[in-house]
Short mmCIF file of C-alpha atoms in Angstrom, two decimals:
data_model
loop_
_atom_site.label_atom_id
_atom_site.label_comp_id
_atom_site.label_asym_id
_atom_site.label_seq_id
_atom_site.Cartn_x
_atom_site.Cartn_y
_atom_site.Cartn_z
CA UNK A 16 -4.63 8.68 21.93
CA UNK A 17 -2.85 7.18 24.90
CA UNK A 18 0.95 7.52 24.63
CA UNK A 19 1.38 3.80 25.31
CA UNK A 20 -0.86 2.92 22.37
CA UNK A 21 0.91 5.50 20.22
CA UNK A 22 4.30 4.02 21.13
CA UNK A 23 3.01 0.50 20.40
CA UNK A 24 1.67 1.55 17.02
CA UNK A 25 4.83 3.42 16.03
CA UNK A 26 6.92 0.44 17.10
CA UNK A 27 4.73 -1.84 14.97
CA UNK A 28 5.04 0.56 12.05
CA UNK A 29 8.81 0.25 12.27
CA UNK A 30 8.69 -3.49 12.87
CA UNK A 31 6.57 -4.15 9.78
CA UNK A 32 8.95 -2.32 7.47
CA UNK A 33 11.98 -3.94 9.10
CA UNK A 34 10.50 -7.44 8.74
CA UNK A 35 9.90 -6.77 5.06
CA UNK A 36 13.46 -5.47 4.69
CA UNK A 37 14.94 -8.50 6.39
CA UNK A 38 12.85 -11.20 4.74
CA UNK A 39 13.84 -13.44 1.88
CA UNK A 40 10.58 -15.42 2.08
CA UNK A 41 7.39 -14.09 0.51
CA UNK A 42 5.19 -15.08 3.44
CA UNK A 43 7.31 -13.05 5.85
CA UNK A 44 7.44 -10.08 3.49
CA UNK A 45 3.65 -10.19 3.29
CA UNK A 46 3.48 -10.35 7.10
CA UNK A 47 5.61 -7.22 7.35
CA UNK A 48 3.40 -5.35 4.91
CA UNK A 49 0.27 -6.37 6.82
CA UNK A 50 1.74 -5.27 10.17
CA UNK A 51 2.60 -1.97 8.51
CA UNK A 52 -0.94 -1.44 7.22
CA UNK A 53 -2.53 -2.43 10.53
CA UNK A 54 -0.35 -0.09 12.54
CA UNK A 55 -0.99 3.01 10.44
CA UNK A 56 -4.81 2.68 10.52
CA UNK A 57 -5.47 4.07 14.05
CA UNK A 58 -2.90 6.83 13.42
CA UNK A 59 -4.88 7.90 10.35
CA UNK A 60 -8.23 7.77 12.14
CA UNK A 61 -7.05 9.21 15.45
CA UNK A 62 -9.26 12.31 15.30
CA UNK A 63 -12.39 10.32 14.35
CA UNK A 64 -13.33 12.97 11.82
CA UNK A 65 -15.62 11.62 9.05
CA UNK A 66 -13.08 12.56 6.35
CA UNK A 67 -10.30 10.80 8.25
CA UNK A 68 -12.44 7.69 8.75
CA UNK A 69 -13.30 7.67 5.05
CA UNK A 70 -9.63 8.02 4.13
CA UNK A 71 -8.73 5.21 6.54
CA UNK A 72 -11.36 2.94 5.03
CA UNK A 73 -10.16 3.67 1.51
CA UNK A 74 -6.56 3.08 2.52
CA UNK A 75 -7.45 -0.18 4.24
CA UNK A 76 -9.38 -1.50 1.25
CA UNK A 77 -6.64 -0.59 -1.24
CA UNK A 78 -3.86 -2.03 0.92
CA UNK A 79 -5.80 -5.18 1.80
CA UNK A 80 -6.51 -5.81 -1.89
CA UNK A 81 -2.85 -5.34 -2.73
CA UNK A 82 -1.74 -7.61 0.12
CA UNK A 83 -4.22 -10.33 -0.87
CA UNK A 84 -3.00 -10.11 -4.46
CA UNK A 85 0.60 -10.38 -3.29
CA UNK A 86 -0.22 -13.43 -1.18
CA UNK A 87 -2.09 -15.01 -4.07
CA UNK A 88 0.81 -14.35 -6.42
CA UNK A 89 3.41 -15.75 -4.05
CA UNK A 90 1.27 -18.85 -3.41
CA UNK A 91 0.96 -19.25 -7.18
CA UNK A 92 4.72 -18.89 -7.40
CA UNK A 93 5.19 -21.61 -4.79
CA UNK A 94 2.77 -23.79 -6.70
CA UNK A 95 4.44 -23.27 -10.08
CA UNK A 96 8.10 -23.26 -9.11
CA UNK A 97 8.11 -24.90 -5.68
CA UNK A 98 9.89 -22.21 -3.72
CA UNK A 99 9.06 -19.06 -1.76
CA UNK A 100 12.29 -17.14 -2.16
CA UNK A 101 11.94 -13.48 -3.14
CA UNK A 102 15.09 -13.26 -5.24
CA UNK A 103 14.61 -16.47 -7.20
CA UNK A 104 11.40 -15.65 -9.05
CA UNK A 105 11.52 -17.21 -12.47
CA UNK A 106 7.96 -17.62 -13.71
CA UNK A 107 6.60 -14.46 -15.41
CA UNK A 108 3.02 -14.76 -14.08
CA UNK A 109 3.76 -14.30 -10.35
CA UNK A 110 6.37 -11.64 -11.12
CA UNK A 111 3.82 -9.59 -13.07
CA UNK A 112 1.12 -10.06 -10.43
CA UNK A 113 3.47 -9.08 -7.61
CA UNK A 114 4.71 -6.03 -9.53
CA UNK A 115 1.13 -4.88 -10.00
CA UNK A 116 0.27 -5.56 -6.35
CA UNK A 117 3.25 -3.52 -5.17
CA UNK A 118 2.31 -0.77 -7.61
CA UNK A 119 -1.15 -0.70 -6.02
CA UNK A 120 0.46 -0.54 -2.59
CA UNK A 121 2.66 2.41 -3.58
CA UNK A 122 0.07 4.15 -5.75
CA UNK A 123 1.65 3.91 -9.21
CA UNK A 124 -0.35 5.20 -12.11
CA UNK A 125 -3.12 2.88 -13.22
CA UNK A 126 -3.68 1.98 -9.54
CA UNK A 127 -3.08 5.46 -8.15
CA UNK A 128 -6.55 6.89 -7.62
CA UNK A 129 -6.79 6.00 -3.92
CA UNK A 130 -3.69 8.02 -3.03
CA UNK A 131 -4.91 11.65 -3.48
CA UNK A 132 -8.19 10.83 -1.73
CA UNK A 133 -6.43 9.26 1.22
CA UNK A 134 -3.77 11.97 1.61
CA UNK A 135 -6.47 14.64 1.40
CA UNK A 136 -8.37 13.03 4.28
CA UNK A 137 -5.56 12.95 6.85
CA UNK A 138 -3.43 15.64 8.46
CA UNK A 139 0.01 16.66 7.22
CA UNK A 140 2.03 14.52 9.64
CA UNK A 141 0.17 11.34 8.79
CA UNK A 142 0.25 12.27 5.12
CA UNK A 143 4.00 12.63 5.40
CA UNK A 144 4.29 9.15 6.94
CA UNK A 145 2.04 7.74 4.21
CA UNK A 146 4.04 9.27 1.38
CA UNK A 147 7.47 8.46 2.78
CA UNK A 148 7.77 5.60 5.27
CA UNK A 149 4.95 3.52 3.82
CA UNK A 150 6.61 3.51 0.38
CA UNK A 151 9.81 1.91 1.69
CA UNK A 152 8.66 -1.67 2.19
CA UNK A 153 7.00 -2.09 -1.26
CA UNK A 154 9.98 -0.35 -2.85
CA UNK A 155 12.44 -2.79 -1.30
CA UNK A 156 10.36 -5.73 -2.53
CA UNK A 157 10.13 -4.23 -6.01
CA UNK A 158 13.89 -3.75 -5.97
CA UNK A 159 14.48 -7.45 -5.30
CA UNK A 160 12.25 -8.76 -8.08
CA UNK A 161 13.93 -9.94 -11.25
CA UNK A 162 11.79 -8.36 -13.95
CA UNK A 163 11.01 -10.82 -16.71
CA UNK A 164 9.47 -8.14 -18.90
CA UNK A 165 10.97 -4.67 -18.92
CA UNK A 166 7.92 -3.07 -20.56
CA UNK A 167 5.72 -3.42 -17.49
CA UNK A 168 7.87 -1.27 -15.20
CA UNK A 169 8.48 1.26 -17.98
CA UNK A 170 4.75 1.54 -18.67
CA UNK A 171 3.92 1.93 -14.97
CA UNK A 172 6.58 4.59 -14.59
CA UNK A 173 5.64 6.59 -17.67
CA UNK A 174 1.95 6.49 -16.81
CA UNK A 175 2.74 7.63 -13.26
CA UNK A 176 4.79 10.63 -14.33
CA UNK A 177 2.13 11.70 -16.82
CA UNK A 178 -0.80 11.16 -14.44
CA UNK A 179 1.10 12.82 -11.60
CA UNK A 180 1.61 15.89 -13.79
CA UNK A 181 -1.83 16.05 -15.31
CA UNK A 182 -3.72 15.17 -12.15
CA UNK A 183 -2.12 17.94 -10.14
CA UNK A 184 -2.86 20.68 -12.66
CA UNK A 185 -6.45 21.28 -11.67
CA UNK A 186 -6.08 20.98 -7.89
CA UNK A 187 -6.40 23.74 -5.36
CA UNK A 188 -5.92 21.51 -2.32
CA UNK A 189 -2.30 21.25 -1.19
CA UNK A 190 -2.49 17.68 0.07
CA UNK A 191 -3.86 16.47 -3.25
CA UNK A 192 -1.11 18.32 -5.08
CA UNK A 193 1.46 16.67 -2.84
CA UNK A 194 -0.14 13.28 -3.52
CA UNK A 195 0.09 13.81 -7.27
CA UNK A 196 3.67 14.97 -6.83
CA UNK A 197 4.30 11.71 -4.98
CA UNK A 198 2.82 9.72 -7.88
CA UNK A 199 5.01 11.55 -10.40
CA UNK A 200 8.22 11.08 -8.40
CA UNK A 201 7.53 7.41 -7.83
CA UNK A 202 7.03 7.12 -11.58
CA UNK A 203 10.54 8.46 -12.22
CA UNK A 204 11.86 6.02 -9.67
CA UNK A 205 10.04 3.06 -11.22
CA UNK A 206 11.38 3.79 -14.67
CA UNK A 207 15.00 3.65 -13.62
CA UNK A 208 14.48 0.74 -11.20
CA UNK A 209 15.55 -2.05 -13.54
CA UNK A 210 18.46 -0.18 -15.12
CA UNK A 211 20.12 1.10 -11.97
CA UNK A 212 18.71 0.09 -8.56
CA UNK A 213 21.08 2.41 -6.71
CA UNK A 214 19.83 5.35 -8.76
CA UNK A 215 16.24 4.38 -7.91
CA UNK A 216 17.15 4.38 -4.22
CA UNK A 217 18.81 7.78 -4.65
CA UNK A 218 15.67 9.13 -6.33
CA UNK A 219 13.51 7.82 -3.51
CA UNK A 220 15.68 9.31 -0.77
CA UNK A 221 15.95 12.67 -2.57
CA UNK A 222 12.16 12.67 -2.99
CA UNK A 223 11.73 11.89 0.72
CA UNK A 224 13.94 14.86 1.64
CA UNK A 225 12.08 17.24 -0.64
CA UNK A 226 8.57 16.13 0.27
CA UNK A 227 9.56 16.17 3.95
CA UNK A 228 10.33 19.87 3.78
CA UNK A 229 7.24 20.60 1.66
CA UNK A 230 4.89 18.84 4.11
CA UNK A 231 6.53 20.47 7.13
CA UNK A 232 6.41 23.89 5.46
CA UNK A 233 2.67 23.63 4.84
CA UNK A 234 2.17 22.27 8.34
CA UNK A 235 4.05 25.26 9.77
CA UNK A 236 1.85 27.62 7.76
CA UNK A 237 -1.21 25.58 8.73
CA UNK A 238 -2.59 26.01 5.22
CA UNK A 239 -4.33 23.26 3.29
CA UNK A 240 -5.36 25.08 0.10
CA UNK A 241 -4.02 27.61 -2.37
CA UNK A 242 -6.02 30.55 -1.00
CA UNK A 243 -4.66 30.33 2.50
CA UNK A 244 -1.12 30.19 1.12
CA UNK A 245 -1.42 33.82 0.02
CA UNK A 246 -1.24 35.15 3.58
CA UNK A 247 1.40 32.75 4.88
CA UNK A 248 4.19 35.28 4.28
CA UNK A 249 2.76 37.30 7.16
CA UNK A 250 3.03 34.31 9.46
CA UNK A 251 6.49 32.91 8.71
CA UNK A 252 8.45 35.21 6.38
CA UNK A 253 11.75 33.29 6.25
CA UNK A 254 10.12 29.92 5.65
CA UNK A 255 7.91 31.48 2.99
CA UNK A 256 10.89 33.06 1.28
CA UNK A 257 12.53 29.65 1.04
CA UNK A 258 9.32 27.84 0.02
CA UNK A 259 9.61 28.51 -3.75
CA UNK A 260 13.08 26.97 -3.71
CA UNK A 261 11.68 23.84 -2.06
CA UNK A 262 8.80 23.66 -4.54
CA UNK A 263 11.01 24.22 -7.56
CA UNK A 264 13.38 21.60 -6.20
CA UNK A 265 10.40 19.20 -6.21
CA UNK A 266 9.81 20.33 -9.78
CA UNK A 267 13.41 19.49 -10.63
CA UNK A 268 14.96 22.80 -11.61
CA UNK A 269 18.75 23.25 -11.50
CA UNK A 270 20.67 24.19 -9.35
CA UNK A 271 18.46 22.61 -6.67
CA UNK A 272 18.64 19.09 -5.25
CA UNK A 273 15.61 17.82 -7.15
CA UNK A 274 17.47 18.28 -10.41
CA UNK A 275 19.96 15.60 -9.37
CA UNK A 276 17.66 12.61 -9.64
CA UNK A 277 16.00 13.77 -12.87
CA UNK A 278 19.37 14.54 -14.45
CA UNK A 279 20.87 11.17 -13.57
CA UNK A 280 17.75 9.28 -14.66
CA UNK A 281 17.71 11.01 -18.03
CA UNK A 282 21.40 10.22 -18.43
CA UNK A 283 20.78 6.57 -17.58
CA UNK A 284 17.90 6.38 -20.07
CA UNK A 285 20.04 7.84 -22.86
CA UNK A 286 22.71 5.27 -22.01
CA UNK A 287 20.06 2.57 -22.42
CA UNK A 288 19.20 4.02 -25.83
CA UNK A 289 15.68 5.03 -24.78
CA UNK A 290 15.65 8.55 -26.28
CA UNK A 291 11.87 8.84 -26.90
CA UNK A 292 11.10 7.77 -23.34
CA UNK A 293 13.65 10.23 -21.94
CA UNK A 294 12.08 13.04 -23.99
CA UNK A 295 8.59 12.08 -22.83
CA UNK A 296 9.73 12.06 -19.20
CA UNK A 297 11.43 15.42 -19.49
CA UNK A 298 8.24 16.86 -20.99
CA UNK A 299 6.08 15.31 -18.28
CA UNK A 300 8.26 17.07 -15.70
CA UNK A 301 7.01 20.32 -17.25
CA UNK A 302 3.43 19.42 -16.27
CA UNK A 303 4.47 18.94 -12.66
CA UNK A 304 6.56 22.09 -12.78
CA UNK A 305 3.48 24.08 -13.74
CA UNK A 306 1.62 23.39 -10.53
CA UNK A 307 4.71 23.77 -8.37
CA UNK A 308 5.25 27.14 -9.98
CA UNK A 309 1.63 28.10 -9.34
CA UNK A 310 2.06 27.19 -5.67
CA UNK A 311 5.24 29.25 -5.50
CA UNK A 312 3.51 32.13 -7.21
CA UNK A 313 0.60 32.37 -4.80
CA UNK A 314 2.89 31.72 -1.85
CA UNK A 315 5.72 34.19 -2.45
CA UNK A 316 5.99 35.71 -5.87
CA UNK A 317 2.91 37.87 -5.54
CA UNK A 318 1.38 39.99 -2.82
CA UNK A 319 -2.38 39.84 -2.76
CA UNK A 320 -4.19 43.03 -1.65
CA UNK A 321 -5.04 43.11 2.00
CA UNK A 322 -5.73 45.55 4.79
CA UNK A 323 -2.85 46.97 6.83
CA UNK A 324 -3.91 44.97 9.85
CA UNK A 325 -4.16 41.82 7.78
CA UNK A 326 -0.57 42.11 6.59
CA UNK A 327 0.98 42.87 9.96
CA UNK A 328 -0.31 40.37 12.50
CA UNK A 329 1.44 39.56 15.74
CA UNK A 330 4.10 36.94 15.24
CA UNK A 331 4.29 34.86 18.38
CA UNK A 332 7.22 32.51 18.91
CA UNK A 333 6.23 29.35 17.07
CA UNK A 334 5.58 26.19 19.05
CA UNK A 335 6.45 23.99 16.07
CA UNK A 336 9.78 22.20 16.06
CA UNK A 337 11.50 23.90 13.15
CA UNK A 338 14.83 22.08 13.39
CA UNK A 339 13.66 19.26 11.11
CA UNK A 340 12.19 21.73 8.65
CA UNK A 341 15.36 23.82 8.47
CA UNK A 342 17.61 20.77 8.09
CA UNK A 343 15.52 19.23 5.34
CA UNK A 344 15.13 22.58 3.58
CA UNK A 345 18.88 23.02 3.44
CA UNK A 346 19.21 19.48 2.05
CA UNK A 347 16.42 20.18 -0.44
CA UNK A 348 18.04 23.32 -1.77
CA UNK A 349 21.79 22.86 -1.62
CA UNK A 350 22.70 19.22 -2.31
CA UNK A 351 23.29 19.41 -6.07
CA UNK A 352 27.02 20.40 -5.89
CA UNK A 353 27.88 17.20 -4.04
CA UNK A 354 26.09 14.96 -6.56
CA UNK A 355 29.23 12.83 -7.24
CA UNK A 356 29.60 12.05 -3.53
CA UNK A 357 25.93 11.12 -3.21
CA UNK A 358 26.01 8.92 -6.32
CA UNK A 359 29.08 7.14 -5.00
CA UNK A 360 27.43 6.65 -1.61
CA UNK A 361 24.32 5.11 -3.13
CA UNK A 362 26.25 2.91 -5.55
CA UNK A 363 28.19 1.63 -2.56
CA UNK A 364 24.89 0.96 -0.78
CA UNK A 365 23.56 -0.76 -3.86
CA UNK A 366 26.36 -3.31 -4.04
CA UNK B 30 -13.46 -41.15 -4.23
CA UNK B 31 -13.94 -39.55 -7.59
CA UNK B 32 -17.65 -38.93 -7.05
CA UNK B 33 -17.20 -37.61 -3.55
CA UNK B 34 -14.34 -35.34 -4.61
CA UNK B 35 -16.40 -33.92 -7.48
CA UNK B 36 -19.25 -33.28 -5.09
CA UNK B 37 -16.96 -31.41 -2.70
CA UNK B 38 -15.39 -29.33 -5.46
CA UNK B 39 -18.83 -28.46 -6.82
CA UNK B 40 -19.87 -27.43 -3.31
CA UNK B 41 -16.80 -25.21 -3.01
CA UNK B 42 -17.53 -23.41 -6.28
CA UNK B 43 -21.23 -23.01 -5.40
CA UNK B 44 -20.38 -21.65 -1.96
CA UNK B 45 -18.01 -19.08 -3.44
CA UNK B 46 -20.60 -18.08 -6.05
CA UNK B 47 -23.12 -17.50 -3.26
CA UNK B 48 -20.65 -15.22 -1.47
CA UNK B 49 -19.73 -13.34 -4.63
CA UNK B 50 -23.25 -12.75 -5.89
CA UNK B 51 -23.95 -10.19 -3.18
CA UNK B 52 -26.97 -11.50 -1.23
CA UNK B 53 -27.94 -10.35 2.29
CA UNK B 54 -25.19 -10.81 4.88
CA UNK B 55 -26.90 -13.90 6.37
CA UNK B 56 -26.69 -15.80 3.10
CA UNK B 57 -23.21 -14.51 2.29
CA UNK B 58 -22.02 -15.79 5.67
CA UNK B 59 -23.76 -19.07 5.00
CA UNK B 60 -22.02 -19.34 1.62
CA UNK B 61 -18.64 -18.57 3.17
CA UNK B 62 -19.13 -21.20 5.87
CA UNK B 63 -20.23 -23.77 3.28
CA UNK B 64 -17.20 -22.97 1.11
CA UNK B 65 -14.80 -23.17 4.05
CA UNK B 66 -16.32 -26.39 5.37
CA UNK B 67 -16.25 -28.06 1.98
CA UNK B 68 -12.70 -26.80 1.50
CA UNK B 69 -11.77 -28.58 4.72
CA UNK B 70 -13.32 -31.74 3.28
CA UNK B 71 -11.15 -31.38 0.17
CA UNK B 72 -8.09 -30.95 2.40
CA UNK B 73 -8.97 -34.21 4.19
CA UNK B 74 -9.14 -36.11 0.93
CA UNK B 75 -5.77 -34.69 -0.06
CA UNK B 76 -4.23 -35.85 3.18
CA UNK B 77 -4.21 -32.68 5.26
CA UNK B 78 -6.24 -34.12 8.13
CA UNK B 79 -4.60 -32.20 10.95
CA UNK B 80 -4.44 -28.96 8.97
CA UNK B 81 -8.16 -29.02 8.20
CA UNK B 82 -8.94 -29.96 11.79
CA UNK B 83 -7.18 -26.82 12.99
CA UNK B 84 -8.75 -24.71 10.25
CA UNK B 85 -12.26 -25.94 10.97
CA UNK B 86 -12.17 -25.72 14.75
CA UNK B 87 -10.24 -22.52 15.40
CA UNK B 88 -10.47 -20.35 12.33
CA UNK B 89 -14.05 -21.14 11.42
CA UNK B 90 -15.08 -20.99 15.08
CA UNK B 91 -13.76 -17.45 15.35
CA UNK B 92 -15.18 -16.48 11.98
CA UNK B 93 -18.65 -17.74 12.90
CA UNK B 94 -18.73 -15.46 15.93
CA UNK B 95 -17.71 -12.50 13.80
CA UNK B 96 -20.35 -13.33 11.24
CA UNK B 97 -23.04 -13.72 13.86
CA UNK B 98 -22.25 -10.18 15.01
CA UNK B 99 -22.09 -8.84 11.45
CA UNK B 100 -25.39 -10.42 10.52
CA UNK B 101 -26.99 -9.07 13.69
CA UNK B 102 -25.73 -5.55 12.97
CA UNK B 103 -26.70 -5.58 9.31
CA UNK B 104 -30.30 -6.66 9.85
CA UNK B 105 -32.52 -5.41 7.05
CA UNK B 106 -36.22 -5.84 6.42
CA UNK B 107 -35.91 -6.68 2.71
CA UNK B 108 -33.82 -9.75 2.30
CA UNK B 109 -31.86 -10.37 -0.85
CA UNK B 110 -32.00 -14.14 -0.66
CA UNK B 111 -30.67 -16.55 -3.26
CA UNK B 112 -33.97 -16.56 -5.10
CA UNK B 113 -34.27 -12.82 -5.54
CA UNK B 114 -33.81 -11.47 -9.00
CA UNK B 115 -30.50 -9.58 -8.86
CA UNK B 116 -28.77 -12.27 -6.81
CA UNK B 117 -30.01 -15.05 -9.06
CA UNK B 118 -28.87 -13.16 -12.16
CA UNK B 119 -25.40 -12.58 -10.71
CA UNK B 120 -25.18 -16.21 -9.65
CA UNK B 121 -26.08 -17.28 -13.16
CA UNK B 122 -23.37 -15.05 -14.65
CA UNK B 123 -20.72 -16.36 -12.24
CA UNK B 124 -21.82 -19.95 -12.77
CA UNK B 125 -21.64 -19.66 -16.55
CA UNK B 126 -18.22 -17.99 -16.38
CA UNK B 127 -16.87 -20.71 -14.10
CA UNK B 128 -18.32 -23.29 -16.50
CA UNK B 129 -16.67 -21.62 -19.50
CA UNK B 130 -13.32 -21.39 -17.69
CA UNK B 131 -13.55 -25.02 -16.57
CA UNK B 132 -14.40 -25.99 -20.15
CA UNK B 133 -11.24 -24.24 -21.28
CA UNK B 134 -9.12 -26.39 -18.98
CA UNK B 135 -11.11 -29.58 -19.62
CA UNK B 136 -8.86 -32.52 -20.38
CA UNK B 137 -5.93 -31.08 -18.49
CA UNK B 138 -7.41 -32.23 -15.20
CA UNK B 139 -8.06 -35.85 -14.47
CA UNK B 140 -8.44 -37.94 -11.42
CA UNK B 141 -4.91 -39.27 -11.21
CA UNK B 142 -3.69 -35.72 -10.62
CA UNK B 143 -5.58 -35.72 -7.32
CA UNK B 144 -2.73 -36.92 -5.18
CA UNK B 145 -2.75 -37.15 -1.44
CA UNK B 146 0.15 -35.53 0.35
CA UNK B 147 1.95 -38.61 1.67
CA UNK B 148 0.32 -41.46 -0.24
CA UNK B 149 -2.30 -42.17 2.41
CA UNK B 150 -4.94 -39.97 3.93
CA UNK B 151 -5.42 -41.45 7.35
CA UNK B 152 -4.59 -39.43 10.44
CA UNK B 153 -1.13 -40.35 11.73
CA UNK B 154 1.51 -38.69 13.84
CA UNK B 155 4.33 -38.66 11.29
CA UNK B 156 2.67 -36.74 8.54
CA UNK B 157 3.51 -33.65 6.53
CA UNK B 158 1.07 -31.33 8.25
CA UNK B 159 1.80 -32.58 11.77
CA UNK B 160 5.52 -32.24 11.11
CA UNK B 161 4.82 -28.74 9.82
CA UNK B 162 3.39 -27.79 13.20
CA UNK B 163 6.58 -29.03 14.87
CA UNK B 164 8.64 -27.01 12.41
CA UNK B 165 6.54 -23.93 13.12
CA UNK B 166 7.20 -24.20 16.85
CA UNK B 167 10.88 -25.15 16.63
CA UNK B 168 12.77 -23.23 13.88
CA UNK B 169 9.95 -20.76 13.30
CA UNK B 170 9.42 -19.99 16.98
CA UNK B 171 10.53 -16.37 16.77
CA UNK B 172 8.27 -15.74 13.80
CA UNK B 173 5.43 -17.37 15.71
CA UNK B 174 6.04 -14.89 18.52
CA UNK B 175 5.85 -12.01 16.03
CA UNK B 176 2.62 -13.46 14.60
CA UNK B 177 1.12 -13.75 18.09
CA UNK B 178 2.18 -10.19 18.84
CA UNK B 179 0.55 -9.06 15.61
CA UNK B 180 -2.72 -10.63 16.74
CA UNK B 181 -2.44 -8.61 19.96
CA UNK B 182 -1.67 -5.52 17.88
CA UNK B 183 -4.82 -6.17 15.86
CA UNK B 184 -6.81 -6.12 19.09
CA UNK B 185 -5.31 -2.74 20.01
CA UNK B 186 -5.95 -1.41 16.50
CA UNK B 187 -9.60 -2.45 16.53
CA UNK B 188 -10.12 -1.05 20.02
CA UNK B 189 -8.47 2.22 19.05
CA UNK B 190 -10.62 2.48 15.92
CA UNK B 191 -13.96 1.88 17.65
CA UNK B 192 -13.08 3.80 20.82
CA UNK B 193 -15.20 6.61 22.23
CA UNK B 194 -18.91 5.80 21.76
CA UNK B 195 -20.60 8.70 19.97
CA UNK B 196 -17.30 10.51 19.37
CA UNK B 197 -15.67 7.46 17.82
CA UNK B 198 -15.52 6.08 14.31
CA UNK B 199 -18.62 3.89 14.67
CA UNK B 200 -21.43 6.41 14.97
CA UNK B 201 -24.34 7.66 12.94
CA UNK B 202 -23.70 11.03 11.33
#
């Protein structure tokens, strides 16, 4: 791909999200989402591999459906209430439709099935963009909606955490596991969205940090399935030694960063007197933890038999930029002690 | 007015049913064009003369070219025309469902709810839709620039997607 085209597309990717951030009018928010979708398509299909093309087509169809539904819902809103403002939605029908459309855009549970297929079809860098940057614009719109019915978001969130846990159990492909992990984390975020928006933002950012280091770690090891993980300790020993910490942080074990968001969400749910839901969520985290633990096991906690030559290959200086990986790994592992500072920061951002 | 409006609305529903009932691309394109054209007619009767003029000339003009290409690419020897069994069955299902839905709302819609935008539907300079164009160019000028840039971006995206002949995305594998 020509660097000029690449720069144009990346600029458009940023522009789309920024337009959605800045808009208070549904038409403009829709425009931003469409620019975002358009700009990512050539990046996904840049190698013209059949799997990548298939993933691009699936992504395009899912996103176009969601965008059309969003446009339909906002036009219905303008018809029913006579205004296009995002924050002044009063009628329950457009609010529900828009919530579902945004859930389809982000890949929340009943509308999630495109996400693992798409992430599996593209390379790690594009998958990282899809599971971080592309979630921001729908999330910001979802944050600004005034929910008329709290059950919808709770149901979406609970279904996402359960599906994210159960779906990942049987996978051997890393990108699919990461996609299911994305679904589960977004489910946690959706559940707390209406009770504490700043906590939802915190969950999203913490998830971005963790998934950033997981994607970069697998990219460094150049491994896309469980089998090839078993020899990655011979390629990058330090990164592999830290990998279980990153994975268990994604799973939400204390004293790692991932525990922070789960802890605070469970606390918020108990404050809202939603004990059964909090219990269900905590149990669904166990499902996710199982496949993270299996990844960690085959990556580091066991040494599979191999020949002497197989275990001692030449280790050339890596050409990957590891600065980002090391920074995000440190953030993924060590941020729990400064939880009060982070919570304060995000509650300041939320106001 | 009432008769003509009913005719146009019926044409719109029929056109959409033709598109939705999955015939060969030629007939689907035909249905889409019929639906869009009749929709423009409905806009005229509701007082959006300038709006439908723009829609018909520019949007439909571009869409027709696209559909000519699509229909030429998707040429097949066995046509699924409107009379063929599967298409006719689907059309029947859609038609009956539209009828049932319309029956559910029957009585809530009557002719006096068909208002024109500014009490008359002749073409004039000081009208809602003509003023909307002025608004789009004046306060919405920056947004219009972004929209135009997005169209250019779409061109780049399409060219990047179909680039590289037999190594590109559009190839037989």
